[in-house]
Amino acid sequence: MTKQEISIGERVFRIYLDESQIQARIRELAAEIQEQYTNTELVIVSVLNGAFMFTADLLRKLDIPCNLNFIRVSSYSGTETTGQVKTVMGIGDNIAGKHVLLIEDIVDTGITLKELLRQLEAEQPASIRVCALLVKPEKHQVPVHVHFPGFVIPDAFVVGYGLDLDGQGRNLPHIYQLKS
Ligand code: 5GP
């Protein structure tokens, strides 16, 4: 049975999106993505750590040839962004001339996405599109465009399904929202 509330340290979270809602939306996203890349070989760049579970589920539903790479960045401390994006691990493969789909867990201020796009564009791919499981438009501080958004959500901290609070909660199959 789905837990309606969970605690991480002192903080209490309530259920926001359950596993079946997430998986249903991922099936739709996979269909939308497939439609856009019919005759092209796709290079997926997944952003660690948060997007690992989303990437695994999305890729299993994508029935097109694709190559998978990971990039690792860090910018958060607790529930607040530091505004400084650190690339902890870069992508190994050459993406010049390739069609790239960047997979993010959540776009909040947009600062991470903007910096990632800057780094990837410098390698001159043929195209870059962005797929993010969650998007918080109210929190955007820089203009960013998400081509394939999973869910548009309000400004509240979430955990689960890959997303953490100080390293905890990534293994939860559902997404939980911080209780105010
Ligand atoms: P941004 O640079 O857009 O502010 O934040 C991007 C990164 O911050 C995300 O990839 C994610 O790792 C983290 N982040 C932003 N909002 C949340 C949130 O509500 N919950 C969690 N767990 N991480 C978040």
mmCIF file of C-alpha atoms in Angstrom, residues 10-170:
data_model
loop_
_atom_site.group_PDB
_atom_site.id
_atom_site.type_symbol
_atom_site.label_atom_id
_atom_site.label_comp_id
_atom_site.label_asym_id
_atom_site.label_seq_id
_atom_site.Cartn_x
_atom_site.Cartn_y
_atom_site.Cartn_z
ATOM 1 C CA GLU A 10 12.471 16.559 10.990
ATOM 2 C CA ARG A 11 10.545 17.122 7.777
ATOM 3 C CA VAL A 12 7.204 15.566 6.904
ATOM 4 C CA PHE A 13 6.099 14.950 3.333
ATOM 5 C CA ARG A 14 2.725 13.946 1.939
ATOM 6 C CA ILE A 15 2.029 11.890 -1.194
ATOM 7 C CA TYR A 16 1.869 14.018 -4.336
ATOM 8 C CA LEU A 17 2.242 11.716 -7.382
ATOM 9 C CA ASP A 18 1.979 7.976 -6.987
ATOM 10 C CA GLU A 19 3.816 5.342 -8.988
ATOM 11 C CA SER A 20 0.921 4.643 -11.369
ATOM 12 C CA GLN A 21 0.463 8.352 -12.210
ATOM 13 C CA ILE A 22 4.209 8.673 -12.842
ATOM 14 C CA GLN A 23 4.375 5.574 -15.049
ATOM 15 C CA ALA A 24 1.295 6.602 -17.060
ATOM 16 C CA ARG A 25 2.825 10.005 -17.792
ATOM 17 C CA ILE A 26 6.153 8.396 -18.742
ATOM 18 C CA ARG A 27 4.357 6.235 -21.330
ATOM 19 C CA GLU A 28 2.901 9.419 -22.869
ATOM 20 C CA LEU A 29 6.283 11.179 -22.814
ATOM 21 C CA ALA A 30 7.964 8.208 -24.523
ATOM 22 C CA ALA A 31 5.358 8.324 -27.296
ATOM 23 C CA GLU A 32 5.852 12.103 -27.771
ATOM 24 C CA ILE A 33 9.638 11.718 -27.864
ATOM 25 C CA GLN A 34 9.518 8.792 -30.288
ATOM 26 C CA GLU A 35 7.391 10.804 -32.669
ATOM 27 C CA GLN A 36 10.057 13.541 -32.820
ATOM 28 C CA TYR A 37 12.976 11.201 -33.482
ATOM 29 C CA THR A 38 11.704 8.773 -36.102
ATOM 30 C CA ASN A 39 14.705 8.656 -38.411
ATOM 31 C CA THR A 40 17.483 9.909 -36.168
ATOM 32 C CA GLU A 41 19.759 8.217 -33.727
ATOM 33 C CA LEU A 42 19.330 9.820 -30.365
ATOM 34 C CA VAL A 43 21.976 10.520 -27.731
ATOM 35 C CA ILE A 44 20.391 10.619 -24.290
ATOM 36 C CA VAL A 45 22.243 12.658 -21.667
ATOM 37 C CA SER A 46 20.823 11.917 -18.223
ATOM 38 C CA VAL A 47 21.595 14.211 -15.311
ATOM 39 C CA LEU A 48 22.727 12.370 -12.172
ATOM 40 C CA ASN A 49 21.813 11.750 -9.497
ATOM 41 C CA GLY A 50 18.186 12.841 -9.557
ATOM 42 C CA ALA A 51 17.189 11.603 -13.030
ATOM 43 C CA PHE A 52 18.439 8.016 -12.670
ATOM 44 C CA MET A 53 15.068 6.367 -11.982
ATOM 45 C CA PHE A 54 13.142 8.482 -14.481
ATOM 46 C CA THR A 55 15.767 7.780 -17.159
ATOM 47 C CA ALA A 56 15.626 4.017 -16.560
ATOM 48 C CA ASP A 57 11.820 3.930 -16.806
ATOM 49 C CA LEU A 58 11.634 6.289 -19.796
ATOM 50 C CA LEU A 59 14.286 4.410 -21.784
ATOM 51 C CA ARG A 60 12.531 1.087 -21.273
ATOM 52 C CA LYS A 61 9.490 2.605 -22.977
ATOM 53 C CA LEU A 62 11.405 4.230 -25.854
ATOM 54 C CA ASP A 63 11.368 1.992 -28.888
ATOM 55 C CA ILE A 64 14.006 3.845 -30.949
ATOM 56 C CA PRO A 65 17.782 3.432 -31.246
ATOM 57 C CA CYS A 66 19.474 5.505 -28.570
ATOM 58 C CA ASN A 67 22.781 5.859 -26.868
ATOM 59 C CA LEU A 68 22.953 6.653 -23.122
ATOM 60 C CA ASN A 69 25.361 9.009 -21.360
ATOM 61 C CA PHE A 70 25.390 10.475 -17.876
ATOM 62 C CA ILE A 71 26.498 13.850 -16.602
ATOM 63 C CA ARG A 72 26.687 14.700 -12.919
ATOM 64 C CA VAL A 73 26.159 18.137 -11.441
ATOM 65 C CA SER A 74 25.574 19.386 -7.949
ATOM 66 C CA SER A 75 23.991 22.635 -6.769
ATOM 67 C CA TYR A 76 21.701 21.875 -3.828
ATOM 68 C CA SER A 77 22.288 21.969 -0.117
ATOM 69 C CA GLY A 78 19.253 20.762 1.914
ATOM 70 C CA THR A 79 16.120 22.257 0.339
ATOM 71 C CA GLU A 80 17.827 25.350 -1.143
ATOM 72 C CA THR A 81 19.839 25.781 -4.308
ATOM 73 C CA THR A 82 23.265 27.342 -3.876
ATOM 74 C CA GLY A 83 22.954 28.922 -7.335
ATOM 75 C CA GLN A 84 26.421 27.531 -8.166
ATOM 76 C CA VAL A 85 26.405 24.603 -10.573
ATOM 77 C CA LYS A 86 29.359 22.265 -10.234
ATOM 78 C CA THR A 87 29.981 19.638 -12.933
ATOM 79 C CA VAL A 88 31.169 16.650 -10.946
ATOM 80 C CA MET A 89 31.333 14.232 -13.910
ATOM 81 C CA GLY A 90 31.224 15.215 -17.589
ATOM 82 C CA ILE A 91 29.928 13.092 -20.481
ATOM 83 C CA GLY A 92 32.554 10.853 -22.046
ATOM 84 C CA ASP A 93 31.127 10.587 -25.565
ATOM 85 C CA ASN A 94 31.535 13.053 -28.392
ATOM 86 C CA ILE A 95 28.146 14.635 -29.156
ATOM 87 C CA ALA A 96 29.255 16.834 -32.078
ATOM 88 C CA GLY A 97 26.715 16.553 -34.911
ATOM 89 C CA LYS A 98 24.425 14.300 -32.839
ATOM 90 C CA HIS A 99 20.807 14.789 -31.765
ATOM 91 C CA VAL A 100 20.796 15.100 -27.980
ATOM 92 C CA LEU A 101 17.952 14.664 -25.505
ATOM 93 C CA LEU A 102 18.847 15.969 -22.053
ATOM 94 C CA ILE A 103 16.942 14.238 -19.249
ATOM 95 C CA GLU A 104 16.468 16.148 -15.990
ATOM 96 C CA ASP A 105 14.592 15.217 -12.828
ATOM 97 C CA ILE A 106 13.264 18.710 -12.056
ATOM 98 C CA VAL A 107 13.682 22.230 -13.390
ATOM 99 C CA ASP A 108 13.367 24.661 -10.500
ATOM 100 C CA THR A 109 15.287 27.965 -10.853
ATOM 101 C CA GLY A 110 16.451 26.806 -14.297
ATOM 102 C CA ILE A 111 20.058 27.666 -13.419
ATOM 103 C CA THR A 112 21.284 24.066 -13.688
ATOM 104 C CA LEU A 113 19.549 23.523 -17.018
ATOM 105 C CA LYS A 114 20.910 26.781 -18.458
ATOM 106 C CA GLU A 115 24.459 25.836 -17.441
ATOM 107 C CA LEU A 116 24.107 22.289 -18.792
ATOM 108 C CA LEU A 117 22.811 23.593 -22.121
ATOM 109 C CA ARG A 118 25.722 26.029 -22.301
ATOM 110 C CA GLN A 119 28.204 23.185 -21.774
ATOM 111 C CA LEU A 120 26.508 20.821 -24.224
ATOM 112 C CA GLU A 121 26.003 23.473 -26.926
ATOM 113 C CA ALA A 122 29.741 24.198 -26.824
ATOM 114 C CA GLU A 123 30.235 20.668 -28.233
ATOM 115 C CA GLN A 124 28.121 21.548 -31.296
ATOM 116 C CA PRO A 125 25.458 18.833 -31.345
ATOM 117 C CA ALA A 126 23.003 18.833 -34.292
ATOM 118 C CA SER A 127 20.137 19.569 -31.862
ATOM 119 C CA ILE A 128 19.346 19.555 -28.145
ATOM 120 C CA ARG A 129 15.938 19.082 -26.587
ATOM 121 C CA VAL A 130 15.066 18.810 -22.916
ATOM 122 C CA CYS A 131 12.840 16.328 -21.110
ATOM 123 C CA ALA A 132 12.196 16.954 -17.399
ATOM 124 C CA LEU A 133 9.940 14.871 -15.182
ATOM 125 C CA LEU A 134 8.951 17.904 -13.073
ATOM 126 C CA VAL A 135 8.891 21.627 -13.862
ATOM 127 C CA LYS A 136 8.282 24.430 -11.346
ATOM 128 C CA PRO A 137 7.594 27.507 -13.541
ATOM 129 C CA GLU A 138 6.924 29.789 -10.512
ATOM 130 C CA LYS A 139 10.516 29.296 -9.388
ATOM 131 C CA HIS A 140 12.284 29.973 -12.705
ATOM 132 C CA GLN A 141 14.954 32.676 -12.367
ATOM 133 C CA VAL A 142 16.255 32.345 -15.910
ATOM 134 C CA PRO A 143 14.301 31.695 -19.117
ATOM 135 C CA VAL A 144 14.448 27.991 -20.012
ATOM 136 C CA HIS A 145 12.370 25.822 -22.288
ATOM 137 C CA VAL A 146 11.462 22.216 -21.514
ATOM 138 C CA HIS A 147 10.350 20.481 -24.720
ATOM 139 C CA PHE A 148 8.957 17.402 -22.957
ATOM 140 C CA PRO A 149 7.674 18.282 -19.455
ATOM 141 C CA GLY A 150 6.319 15.437 -17.311
ATOM 142 C CA PHE A 151 4.359 17.349 -14.674
ATOM 143 C CA VAL A 152 4.126 21.091 -14.044
ATOM 144 C CA ILE A 153 4.106 21.469 -10.256
ATOM 145 C CA PRO A 154 3.777 24.303 -7.716
ATOM 146 C CA ASP A 155 6.606 25.768 -5.654
ATOM 147 C CA ALA A 156 7.062 23.146 -2.916
ATOM 148 C CA PHE A 157 10.027 20.882 -2.252
ATOM 149 C CA VAL A 158 9.523 17.284 -3.414
ATOM 150 C CA VAL A 159 11.334 14.003 -2.770
ATOM 151 C CA GLY A 160 11.149 10.440 -4.053
ATOM 152 C CA TYR A 161 11.495 8.698 -7.399
ATOM 153 C CA GLY A 162 15.155 9.743 -7.675
ATOM 154 C CA LEU A 163 14.830 13.082 -5.881
ATOM 155 C CA ASP A 164 16.480 13.424 -2.477
ATOM 156 C CA LEU A 165 16.703 15.524 0.625
ATOM 157 C CA ASP A 166 20.354 15.456 1.685
ATOM 158 C CA GLY A 167 20.833 12.022 0.101
ATOM 159 C CA GLN A 168 17.628 10.445 1.474
ATOM 160 C CA GLY A 169 14.422 9.491 -0.312
ATOM 161 C CA ARG A 170 15.722 8.661 -3.801
#
